[in-house]
Short mmCIF file of C-alpha atoms in Angstrom, two decimals:
data_model
loop_
_atom_site.label_atom_id
_atom_site.label_comp_id
_atom_site.label_asym_id
_atom_site.label_seq_id
_atom_site.Cartn_x
_atom_site.Cartn_y
_atom_site.Cartn_z
CA MET A 1 6.28 -54.82 7.63
CA ASN A 2 2.80 -53.47 8.28
CA PRO A 3 3.27 -49.78 9.28
CA GLN A 4 0.58 -50.12 11.94
CA HIS A 5 2.42 -53.05 13.55
CA SER A 6 5.69 -51.12 13.41
CA THR A 7 4.10 -48.13 15.12
CA ARG A 8 2.59 -50.32 17.82
CA ARG A 9 5.99 -51.95 18.38
CA ASN A 10 7.51 -48.50 18.88
CA PHE A 11 4.76 -47.70 21.37
CA VAL A 12 5.67 -50.81 23.41
CA ARG A 13 9.35 -49.97 23.30
CA ARG A 14 8.70 -46.43 24.44
CA PHE A 15 6.24 -47.11 27.26
CA GLY A 16 6.81 -50.75 28.26
CA GLY A 17 4.47 -53.74 28.38
CA THR A 18 3.65 -56.13 25.55
CA SER A 19 2.01 -55.69 22.17
CA SER A 20 -0.97 -57.78 23.18
CA GLN A 21 -1.74 -55.43 26.07
CA PHE A 22 -2.36 -52.58 23.66
CA ALA A 23 -3.96 -54.46 20.80
CA ASN A 24 -7.25 -52.61 21.30
CA LEU A 25 -5.80 -49.11 21.35
CA PRO A 26 -6.91 -47.13 18.30
CA PRO A 27 -4.08 -46.82 15.73
CA ALA A 28 -4.42 -43.02 15.73
CA LEU A 29 -3.92 -42.95 19.48
CA VAL A 30 -0.89 -45.21 19.25
CA ARG A 31 0.65 -42.94 16.61
CA LEU A 32 -0.05 -39.91 18.79
CA CYS A 33 1.56 -41.51 21.85
CA VAL A 34 4.71 -42.51 19.95
CA CYS A 35 5.25 -38.91 18.89
CA PRO A 36 8.11 -37.76 21.16
CA CYS A 37 6.55 -34.37 21.79
CA VAL A 38 3.28 -35.61 23.28
CA PHE A 39 4.43 -36.44 26.79
CA THR A 40 7.20 -33.87 27.07
CA ALA A 41 5.23 -30.79 26.12
CA LEU A 42 4.09 -30.12 29.67
CA VAL A 43 7.54 -30.32 31.28
CA VAL A 44 8.21 -26.99 32.98
CA HIS A 45 11.90 -26.16 32.54
CA ALA A 46 13.66 -23.66 34.75
CA ALA A 47 16.50 -21.55 33.39
CA GLU A 48 19.93 -23.19 33.46
CA PRO A 49 21.89 -23.61 35.55
CA VAL A 50 19.00 -24.95 37.62
CA GLU A 51 19.02 -23.80 41.24
CA ILE A 52 18.21 -27.11 42.96
CA GLY A 53 18.96 -26.00 46.52
CA ARG A 54 18.47 -28.83 49.02
CA ARG A 55 15.33 -30.22 47.46
CA VAL A 56 14.94 -33.84 46.44
CA GLN A 57 15.05 -34.22 42.66
CA PHE A 58 12.52 -36.71 41.25
CA PHE A 59 12.39 -38.47 37.86
CA MET A 60 8.67 -38.96 37.20
CA ASP A 61 9.25 -36.46 34.35
CA ASP A 62 12.35 -35.10 32.57
CA HIS A 63 12.29 -31.77 34.38
CA ILE A 64 15.86 -32.21 35.62
CA VAL A 65 17.05 -34.52 32.79
CA ASP A 66 19.02 -33.21 29.81
CA ASN A 67 19.34 -36.60 28.16
CA ARG A 68 19.12 -40.35 28.83
CA TRP A 69 20.29 -43.14 26.56
CA SER A 70 21.23 -46.80 26.33
CA LEU A 71 24.65 -48.20 25.50
CA LYS A 72 22.88 -50.69 23.21
CA PRO A 73 20.38 -48.41 21.49
CA LYS A 74 19.10 -50.99 19.00
CA THR A 75 17.80 -53.31 21.67
CA GLU A 76 17.59 -51.42 24.98
CA GLU A 77 16.66 -48.06 26.48
CA VAL A 78 16.72 -46.19 29.76
CA VAL A 79 13.04 -46.26 30.68
CA ARG A 80 10.79 -44.78 33.32
CA ALA A 81 9.46 -47.43 35.72
CA PHE A 82 6.41 -47.04 37.95
CA HIS A 83 6.43 -48.72 41.37
CA ALA A 84 2.95 -49.26 42.75
CA PRO A 85 2.54 -49.26 46.53
CA GLU A 86 2.04 -52.70 48.06
CA LYS A 87 -1.18 -53.31 49.94
CA HIS A 88 -0.50 -54.44 53.50
CA ALA A 89 -1.30 -57.99 54.58
CA ALA A 90 -3.15 -56.66 57.66
CA ASN A 91 -5.76 -54.82 55.55
CA PRO A 92 -8.20 -53.46 56.32
CA VAL A 93 -6.41 -51.76 59.20
CA ILE A 94 -9.80 -50.26 60.13
CA ALA A 95 -12.82 -52.40 59.28
CA GLY A 96 -16.42 -51.26 58.96
CA GLN A 97 -15.63 -47.54 58.86
CA GLY A 98 -13.96 -45.34 56.34
CA GLY A 99 -14.17 -42.60 53.77
CA TYR A 100 -11.77 -39.90 52.63
CA VAL A 101 -8.78 -40.18 54.96
CA SER A 102 -6.02 -37.79 56.05
CA ALA A 103 -2.90 -38.90 57.94
CA VAL A 104 -0.24 -37.26 60.09
CA ARG A 105 2.74 -38.77 61.92
CA GLU A 106 3.77 -36.84 64.99
CA PRO A 107 7.49 -35.98 64.81
CA ASP A 108 7.99 -36.15 68.59
CA THR A 109 6.15 -39.40 69.43
CA GLY A 110 5.92 -41.20 66.07
CA LEU A 111 2.17 -41.62 66.61
CA VAL A 112 0.21 -42.03 63.35
CA ARG A 113 -3.09 -40.15 63.49
CA LEU A 114 -5.97 -40.56 61.04
CA TRP A 115 -9.01 -38.35 60.44
CA TYR A 116 -11.55 -39.87 58.11
CA GLN A 117 -15.10 -39.50 56.87
CA ILE A 118 -17.89 -41.81 57.98
CA ALA A 119 -21.39 -41.92 56.56
CA HIS A 120 -24.84 -43.12 57.51
CA TRP A 121 -27.39 -43.53 54.75
CA THR A 122 -30.75 -41.97 55.59
CA GLY A 123 -32.65 -42.88 52.43
CA GLU A 124 -32.98 -45.58 49.83
CA ALA A 125 -30.96 -45.99 46.63
CA GLY A 126 -28.15 -43.84 47.91
CA LYS A 127 -30.26 -40.74 48.42
CA GLY A 128 -29.50 -38.83 51.58
CA ALA A 129 -26.69 -39.37 54.06
CA ASP A 130 -25.26 -37.94 57.23
CA TYR A 131 -21.51 -37.43 57.40
CA ALA A 132 -19.04 -36.98 60.24
CA ILE A 133 -15.30 -36.92 60.86
CA ALA A 134 -13.91 -39.79 62.95
CA TYR A 135 -10.46 -40.33 64.45
CA ALA A 136 -8.04 -43.24 64.97
CA GLU A 137 -4.41 -43.57 66.05
CA SER A 138 -1.59 -46.10 65.88
CA LYS A 139 1.90 -46.52 67.32
CA ASP A 140 3.14 -48.61 64.40
CA GLY A 141 0.94 -47.38 61.55
CA VAL A 142 -0.75 -50.79 61.24
CA THR A 143 -2.71 -51.53 64.42
CA PHE A 144 -5.20 -48.73 65.08
CA GLU A 145 -7.23 -47.75 68.12
CA ARG A 146 -10.53 -45.86 67.90
CA PRO A 147 -11.01 -44.18 71.26
CA GLU A 148 -14.49 -43.38 72.55
CA PHE A 149 -14.48 -39.63 73.21
CA ASN A 150 -18.14 -39.08 74.09
CA LEU A 151 -17.97 -35.72 72.30
CA VAL A 152 -20.37 -35.87 69.37
CA GLU A 153 -23.65 -37.71 68.95
CA TRP A 154 -23.72 -40.13 66.04
CA GLN A 155 -26.62 -42.47 65.34
CA GLY A 156 -28.12 -41.83 68.75
CA THR A 157 -25.03 -42.20 70.93
CA LYS A 158 -21.89 -40.35 71.98
CA ALA A 159 -19.99 -43.57 72.64
CA ASN A 160 -17.93 -43.24 69.46
CA ASN A 161 -14.75 -41.87 67.93
CA VAL A 162 -16.45 -38.98 66.11
CA VAL A 163 -14.71 -35.63 66.63
CA TRP A 164 -16.51 -33.19 64.28
CA ARG A 165 -19.84 -32.78 62.48
CA GLY A 166 -19.68 -29.19 61.25
CA PRO A 167 -21.95 -26.21 61.96
CA SER A 168 -25.10 -28.06 60.93
CA GLY A 169 -24.37 -30.92 63.27
CA ARG A 170 -25.02 -33.48 60.55
CA ARG A 171 -22.76 -33.04 57.53
CA ALA A 172 -18.97 -32.79 57.70
CA SER A 173 -17.29 -34.66 54.86
CA GLY A 174 -14.04 -34.85 52.91
CA ALA A 175 -11.74 -34.20 55.87
CA GLN A 176 -8.14 -33.19 55.27
CA ILE A 177 -5.49 -31.85 57.62
CA VAL A 178 -3.99 -28.67 56.15
CA GLN A 179 -0.23 -28.25 56.42
CA ALA A 180 0.23 -24.51 56.94
CA PRO A 181 3.02 -22.21 58.15
CA GLU A 182 2.84 -21.47 61.88
CA ARG A 183 2.09 -17.81 61.17
CA ASP A 184 -1.23 -18.84 59.57
CA LYS A 185 -2.42 -21.29 62.23
CA ARG A 186 -3.80 -18.73 64.70
CA GLY A 187 -2.21 -20.65 67.54
CA PHE A 188 -3.78 -23.99 66.61
CA ARG A 189 -1.70 -27.11 66.14
CA TYR A 190 -4.06 -28.67 63.60
CA LEU A 191 -6.19 -27.22 60.83
CA LEU A 192 -8.94 -29.22 59.15
CA THR A 193 -10.70 -28.44 55.90
CA TYR A 194 -14.02 -30.10 55.09
CA HIS A 195 -17.25 -29.70 53.13
CA THR A 196 -20.64 -29.17 54.73
CA GLY A 197 -24.25 -28.90 53.65
CA GLY A 198 -27.55 -28.36 55.37
CA ALA A 199 -26.15 -25.57 57.52
CA GLY A 200 -28.17 -22.79 55.93
CA LYS A 201 -27.54 -20.04 53.40
CA GLY A 202 -24.14 -18.46 53.74
CA MET A 203 -22.82 -21.42 55.75
CA ASN A 204 -22.70 -24.30 53.26
CA GLY A 205 -19.54 -25.02 51.33
CA ILE A 206 -15.88 -25.60 52.12
CA ARG A 207 -14.70 -24.62 55.58
CA VAL A 208 -11.63 -24.60 57.83
CA VAL A 209 -11.56 -25.23 61.58
CA GLY A 210 -8.73 -25.32 64.13
CA SER A 211 -7.80 -27.59 67.05
CA HIS A 212 -5.10 -27.68 69.70
CA ASP A 213 -5.09 -31.47 70.05
CA GLY A 214 -6.73 -32.81 66.89
CA ILE A 215 -9.69 -34.11 68.85
CA HIS A 216 -11.48 -31.06 70.25
CA TRP A 217 -12.24 -28.71 67.36
CA ASP A 218 -12.86 -25.02 68.05
CA ALA A 219 -16.29 -24.09 66.69
CA GLY A 220 -15.45 -20.42 67.13
CA SER A 221 -12.66 -20.70 64.56
CA ASP A 222 -14.82 -22.50 61.98
CA SER A 223 -14.64 -20.35 58.84
CA LEU A 224 -16.18 -20.52 55.37
CA ILE A 225 -13.65 -20.37 52.54
CA THR A 226 -16.04 -20.60 49.63
CA GLU A 227 -19.75 -21.28 49.26
CA LEU A 228 -19.14 -24.05 46.74
CA HIS A 229 -21.01 -27.36 46.78
CA SER A 230 -17.99 -29.44 45.84
CA ASP A 231 -19.14 -32.69 47.44
CA THR A 232 -15.84 -34.55 47.35
CA ILE A 233 -12.46 -34.22 48.99
CA ASN A 234 -11.29 -30.61 48.56
CA SER A 235 -7.56 -30.63 49.22
CA ILE A 236 -5.96 -27.40 50.36
CA VAL A 237 -2.19 -27.15 50.15
CA HIS A 238 0.21 -24.32 50.90
CA ASP A 239 2.57 -23.46 48.05
CA GLY A 240 5.65 -22.13 49.81
CA ASP A 241 7.27 -20.91 46.59
CA ARG A 242 4.32 -18.80 45.51
CA GLY A 243 3.09 -17.83 48.97
CA GLN A 244 -0.49 -18.94 48.42
CA TYR A 245 -3.00 -21.63 49.30
CA VAL A 246 -4.36 -23.78 46.50
CA MET A 247 -7.48 -25.93 46.68
CA PHE A 248 -8.42 -28.73 44.29
CA CYS A 249 -12.19 -29.12 43.98
CA ARG A 250 -15.01 -29.52 41.47
CA PRO A 251 -16.26 -26.63 39.28
CA LYS A 252 -19.72 -26.87 40.87
CA ASP A 253 -20.42 -23.15 40.55
CA ARG A 254 -21.42 -23.65 36.90
CA TYR A 255 -21.84 -27.39 36.27
CA LEU A 256 -24.58 -29.65 37.65
CA VAL A 257 -25.92 -26.74 39.72
CA GLY A 258 -28.86 -27.99 41.76
CA GLY A 259 -27.94 -31.63 41.28
CA ALA A 260 -27.76 -34.11 38.42
CA THR A 261 -31.01 -33.96 36.44
CA GLY A 262 -29.84 -36.09 33.54
CA ASN A 263 -30.08 -33.11 31.18
CA PHE A 264 -26.34 -32.79 30.56
CA LEU A 265 -26.94 -30.35 27.73
CA GLU A 266 -27.83 -27.75 30.35
CA THR A 267 -26.09 -28.96 33.49
CA GLY A 268 -22.76 -29.97 32.02
CA GLU A 269 -20.40 -32.30 33.93
CA SER A 270 -18.88 -31.34 37.28
CA ARG A 271 -16.74 -34.41 37.91
CA ARG A 272 -13.61 -32.67 36.79
CA ILE A 273 -10.62 -31.29 38.72
CA ALA A 274 -10.61 -27.54 39.27
CA ARG A 275 -8.50 -25.25 41.41
CA MET A 276 -8.96 -22.13 43.47
CA SER A 277 -6.35 -20.09 45.30
CA GLY A 278 -6.22 -17.61 48.14
CA ALA A 279 -3.66 -15.75 50.20
CA ASP A 280 -5.57 -16.10 53.48
CA LEU A 281 -6.71 -19.47 54.78
CA TRP A 282 -9.39 -18.03 57.04
CA LYS A 283 -11.12 -15.49 54.81
CA PRO A 284 -13.47 -16.15 51.87
CA TRP A 285 -11.71 -16.79 48.58
CA THR A 286 -12.88 -14.86 45.54
CA GLY A 287 -13.07 -15.92 41.92
CA PRO A 288 -14.53 -19.04 40.32
CA PRO A 289 -12.88 -22.50 40.25
CA GLU A 290 -10.58 -22.93 37.25
CA THR A 291 -10.92 -26.33 35.54
CA ILE A 292 -7.46 -27.86 35.09
CA LEU A 293 -7.89 -31.59 34.51
CA ILE A 294 -10.37 -33.33 32.18
CA PRO A 295 -10.38 -37.04 31.21
CA ASP A 296 -8.71 -37.72 27.88
CA GLU A 297 -8.72 -40.39 25.19
CA LEU A 298 -6.84 -42.95 27.28
CA ASP A 299 -9.33 -42.50 30.11
CA MET A 300 -12.21 -42.94 27.67
CA GLN A 301 -10.60 -46.09 26.27
CA ARG A 302 -10.91 -47.65 29.74
CA GLY A 303 -14.34 -46.19 30.47
CA PHE A 304 -13.10 -43.80 33.18
CA ASN A 305 -14.51 -40.56 31.81
CA ARG A 306 -14.91 -38.73 35.11
CA PHE A 307 -12.69 -37.64 37.98
CA TYR A 308 -14.27 -37.97 41.41
CA GLY A 309 -11.75 -35.72 43.14
CA MET A 310 -8.05 -35.41 43.92
CA SER A 311 -6.26 -35.55 47.25
CA ALA A 312 -3.13 -33.41 47.00
CA ARG A 313 -0.03 -32.27 48.84
CA TRP A 314 2.89 -29.92 48.13
CA HIS A 315 6.20 -31.66 48.70
CA GLU A 316 9.72 -30.68 47.60
CA GLY A 317 8.30 -27.95 45.37
CA ILE A 318 5.96 -30.34 43.53
CA TYR A 319 2.20 -30.78 43.68
CA TRP A 320 1.42 -34.49 44.15
CA GLY A 321 -2.09 -35.76 43.48
CA ALA A 322 -3.93 -38.98 44.24
CA LEU A 323 -6.39 -38.70 41.36
CA LEU A 324 -9.70 -40.54 41.80
CA CYS A 325 -10.72 -41.96 38.40
CA PHE A 326 -14.42 -42.77 38.13
CA LYS A 327 -16.22 -45.18 35.83
CA LEU A 328 -19.85 -44.08 35.93
CA ASN A 329 -21.43 -45.40 38.01
CA THR A 330 -19.33 -48.21 39.43
CA ASP A 331 -15.56 -48.30 39.91
CA ILE A 332 -13.29 -45.71 41.49
CA THR A 333 -9.53 -46.25 41.34
CA THR A 334 -6.57 -44.02 42.16
CA GLU A 335 -3.77 -42.80 39.87
CA LEU A 336 -0.68 -40.69 40.44
CA ALA A 337 -0.65 -37.12 39.11
CA TRP A 338 1.86 -34.33 39.59
CA SER A 339 2.45 -30.72 38.67
CA ARG A 340 5.36 -28.31 38.84
CA ASP A 341 3.12 -25.22 38.93
CA GLY A 342 -0.21 -26.39 40.37
CA ARG A 343 -2.06 -25.98 37.07
CA ARG A 344 -0.58 -28.29 34.47
CA PHE A 345 -0.86 -31.82 35.85
CA GLU A 346 0.79 -34.81 34.25
CA ARG A 347 0.23 -38.54 34.50
CA LEU A 348 2.28 -41.49 33.32
CA PRO A 349 1.47 -42.46 29.71
CA LEU A 350 0.00 -45.91 30.43
CA ARG A 351 -1.94 -44.69 33.49
CA PRO A 352 -0.84 -47.38 35.96
CA LYS A 353 -2.88 -47.61 39.14
CA LEU A 354 -1.48 -46.05 42.25
CA LEU A 355 -4.13 -48.05 44.08
CA ALA A 356 -6.08 -50.67 42.14
CA LEU A 357 -9.29 -52.41 43.11
CA GLY A 358 -9.02 -55.55 45.18
CA PRO A 359 -10.38 -58.87 43.90
CA ASP A 360 -14.12 -59.25 43.36
CA GLY A 361 -15.81 -59.59 46.72
CA ALA A 362 -12.82 -58.20 48.64
CA TRP A 363 -13.28 -55.40 51.17
CA ASP A 364 -11.76 -52.96 48.62
CA GLY A 365 -13.06 -54.66 45.47
CA GLY A 366 -15.59 -51.94 44.60
CA MET A 367 -13.85 -48.59 45.08
CA VAL A 368 -10.53 -47.26 46.39
CA TYR A 369 -10.11 -43.64 47.44
CA GLY A 370 -6.40 -42.91 47.76
CA SER A 371 -4.82 -40.09 49.76
CA ALA A 372 -1.70 -38.03 49.09
CA ASP A 373 -1.11 -37.76 52.86
CA TRP A 374 1.65 -40.34 53.05
CA VAL A 375 3.62 -40.61 56.28
CA GLU A 376 7.29 -41.58 56.48
CA MET A 377 8.16 -44.70 58.46
CA GLY A 378 11.90 -45.30 58.21
CA ASP A 379 12.73 -46.05 54.58
CA ARG A 380 9.05 -46.56 53.67
CA TRP A 381 6.13 -44.31 52.87
CA TYR A 382 2.76 -45.36 54.30
CA LEU A 383 -0.31 -44.43 52.26
CA TYR A 384 -3.78 -44.84 53.74
CA TYR A 385 -6.87 -45.24 51.58
CA ALA A 386 -10.59 -45.86 51.87
CA GLY A 387 -11.98 -49.00 50.33
CA HIS A 388 -15.49 -50.32 49.68
CA ASP A 389 -16.67 -53.80 48.82
CA GLY A 390 -19.37 -52.51 46.49
CA PRO A 391 -19.72 -50.06 43.58
CA HIS A 392 -20.57 -46.38 43.74
CA GLU A 393 -24.14 -46.86 42.60
CA THR A 394 -25.29 -48.57 45.79
CA PRO A 395 -25.20 -47.47 49.44
CA HIS A 396 -25.34 -51.11 50.52
CA ARG A 397 -21.61 -51.56 50.79
CA THR A 398 -19.16 -51.98 53.65
CA PRO A 399 -16.29 -49.51 53.99
CA GLY A 400 -12.85 -49.85 55.49
CA ILE A 401 -9.46 -48.17 55.60
CA GLY A 402 -6.40 -49.82 54.13
CA LEU A 403 -2.66 -49.31 54.13
CA ALA A 404 -0.29 -49.48 51.18
CA THR A 405 3.46 -48.97 51.48
CA LEU A 406 6.26 -48.16 49.09
CA ARG A 407 9.88 -47.20 49.12
CA LYS A 408 10.57 -43.66 50.32
CA GLU A 409 10.42 -41.34 47.28
CA GLY A 410 9.73 -44.48 45.28
CA PHE A 411 6.80 -43.80 42.96
CA VAL A 412 8.92 -43.65 39.79
CA SER A 413 12.49 -44.50 38.82
CA LEU A 414 14.69 -44.27 35.76
CA ARG A 415 15.80 -47.81 35.02
CA GLY A 416 19.06 -48.61 33.30
CA PRO A 417 19.05 -51.75 31.09
CA ARG A 418 21.24 -54.81 31.44
CA GLY A 419 23.69 -53.46 28.91
CA GLY A 420 23.93 -50.14 30.70
CA GLY A 421 22.61 -46.65 30.16
CA VAL A 422 23.21 -43.07 31.21
CA VAL A 423 21.06 -40.35 32.76
CA CYS A 424 22.62 -36.92 32.30
CA THR A 425 21.15 -34.00 34.21
CA ARG A 426 20.65 -30.52 32.99
CA LEU A 427 23.20 -27.96 34.09
CA LEU A 428 22.84 -27.56 37.88
CA ARG A 429 24.09 -24.89 40.26
CA TRP A 430 25.64 -27.02 42.99
CA PRO A 431 24.59 -25.59 46.37
CA GLY A 432 27.40 -27.22 48.31
CA GLY A 433 27.57 -30.32 50.45
CA GLY A 434 27.63 -33.92 49.33
CA LEU A 435 25.46 -35.96 46.97
CA LYS A 436 22.85 -38.38 48.29
CA VAL A 437 21.14 -40.82 45.95
CA ASN A 438 18.09 -43.05 46.33
CA ALA A 439 18.81 -46.07 44.16
CA ASP A 440 18.46 -49.83 43.89
CA ALA A 441 21.46 -51.53 42.25
CA SER A 442 21.10 -54.84 44.07
CA LYS A 443 20.91 -56.68 40.72
CA GLY A 444 23.39 -54.47 38.89
CA GLU A 445 25.51 -51.39 39.52
CA ILE A 446 25.57 -47.59 39.57
CA ARG A 447 28.43 -45.17 39.02
CA VAL A 448 28.28 -41.37 39.03
CA ARG A 449 30.53 -38.75 37.52
CA VAL A 450 30.51 -34.95 37.50
CA SER A 451 30.97 -33.06 34.25
CA ASP A 452 30.86 -29.51 32.90
CA GLU A 453 28.53 -27.86 30.41
CA LYS A 454 30.06 -29.77 27.49
CA ARG A 455 30.05 -33.07 29.45
CA ARG A 456 33.78 -32.97 30.04
CA PRO A 457 34.47 -34.92 33.26
CA LEU A 458 35.87 -32.85 36.11
CA ASP A 459 39.24 -33.94 37.41
CA GLY A 460 38.86 -36.40 40.28
CA PHE A 461 35.09 -36.84 39.75
CA GLY A 462 35.11 -39.49 37.00
CA TYR A 463 33.45 -42.88 37.02
CA GLU A 464 36.79 -44.48 37.84
CA ASP A 465 37.15 -42.25 40.92
CA MET A 466 33.98 -43.63 42.56
CA GLU A 467 33.59 -47.04 44.12
CA THR A 468 30.87 -48.82 42.11
CA PHE A 469 27.62 -49.18 44.07
CA THR A 470 25.94 -52.58 43.94
CA GLY A 471 23.49 -52.30 46.84
CA ASP A 472 20.12 -50.78 47.68
CA SER A 473 19.83 -47.51 49.61
CA THR A 474 17.41 -44.61 49.97
CA ALA A 475 20.28 -42.36 51.12
CA LEU A 476 23.49 -43.44 49.44
CA GLU A 477 26.35 -40.99 50.09
CA VAL A 478 28.25 -40.80 46.82
CA GLU A 479 31.98 -40.31 47.31
CA TRP A 480 34.91 -39.90 44.99
CA ARG A 481 38.40 -40.85 46.17
CA GLY A 482 39.96 -37.84 47.88
CA LYS A 483 37.34 -35.45 46.50
CA SER A 484 34.24 -33.75 47.88
CA LEU A 485 31.42 -32.17 45.91
CA ASN A 486 31.47 -29.39 48.46
CA GLU A 487 34.55 -28.13 46.59
CA LEU A 488 32.24 -27.32 43.68
CA GLN A 489 29.85 -25.11 45.62
CA GLY A 490 28.39 -22.44 43.33
CA ARG A 491 29.67 -24.08 40.14
CA ALA A 492 27.49 -25.13 37.22
CA ILE A 493 27.83 -28.90 36.80
CA ARG A 494 26.11 -31.94 35.36
CA LEU A 495 25.64 -35.24 37.16
CA GLU A 496 25.90 -38.32 34.97
CA PHE A 497 24.52 -41.59 36.34
CA HIS A 498 25.72 -44.79 34.67
CA LEU A 499 23.06 -47.41 35.42
CA ARG A 500 23.39 -51.09 34.65
CA ASN A 501 20.30 -53.10 35.58
CA ALA A 502 19.56 -50.54 38.29
CA ASP A 503 16.85 -48.06 39.34
CA LEU A 504 17.54 -44.40 40.10
CA PHE A 505 14.72 -42.84 42.14
CA THR A 506 15.97 -39.45 43.39
CA PHE A 507 19.03 -37.43 44.30
CA ARG A 508 19.70 -34.35 46.43
CA ALA A 509 22.46 -32.16 47.79
CA GLU A 510 23.10 -32.56 51.47
#
């Protein structure tokens, strides 16, 4: 057999798809991808036994996995499966308006609230624009109202849903609600970070402002974090483990300073993902942006050799990113990225789209700007995104805001084959309580057992002691006959999931 064909076949087996899909990948790249070390090198392993606490444990990487294997290794494997969010049939949920979007669902009322960027072009060929932050709300997350607040003038009238335009009164862009501990909110219920320009020296850059109701923003609280012209979404998240705020931005302090002149030898390229950090959300941050994510060979293969920005959030101890991949100077799509430490970000090997472009001519057929601000609606996560019907290179395009939904915690699963397979965790310190699993076994079955360091099953916690699960649940309570995992509180154990034609998304102690 041709060695190149054999290597490509191994690539398909490892990452899914068909041989024809990857026929144009360079042989050297295929060989690199098949190497087992390539996509595991960035996994950040904690010391065993792993202290999982009450956090949800995800499987987009092998951070918590000691081993996974098929019961028919010659023909099958336990593979990682990506589950793209489904675009809603009611899209666009907001038509004719839309840019970077940030979402919150109120825990007391269930109201879904959106803050999003709007723009008005002031010049030809995409040169010059005014920006503002607009607001909308919905009881069901699908049908939105845009109240007229009569607060801020926009295009000659105050009869609009604009709530903030920044200190210059003309440029507030890249809005994102910051989730911060109460001690850092200065009495405000909502904190908004945004970028502004045209406000004068010492005022331009990335700022934070507070509000008691999310509509009236307190100009007296408006504070400059960094005088950085990162003209994209600049997500600020609070890392509860490390006690710091982290912002994802562009390294515009040293690349493309003064604007794109076309002389890339001198200006460099700023459409990369960088990070900054600070202990205080309201005071200027010191130090330059640190570049952490640069397009690689797979991006180049598809022509996406720039990153437009990255919306981010910190959830269950993980940094989640909606990475905006940019094909100069046309398409923008969104991919999933994640990091265990806020510096080393990973993506799935075949780079599936978190949010893909719509069909040609569709309202979102030109660009899609995804957001990591999902909101939980029952057993579903709702993700809002900005769409445009035209490419980046022209201002003559119509925007909108769309909704995509997916299973709660459902970005990635480990999928057991028809013949069965096993996912064995690393050694865990069980914190007490029961085991809850997010899994879909509606076309197969799942069983779970508990074992020790050497994989010796614990008495009463074997596969035969659990009733086989053949359903679909985001919160399955795993039980063993006459036994409770709470008995094992403080012990070092392994969980072994036997999957037959089933998807395992997450698990947690509860």
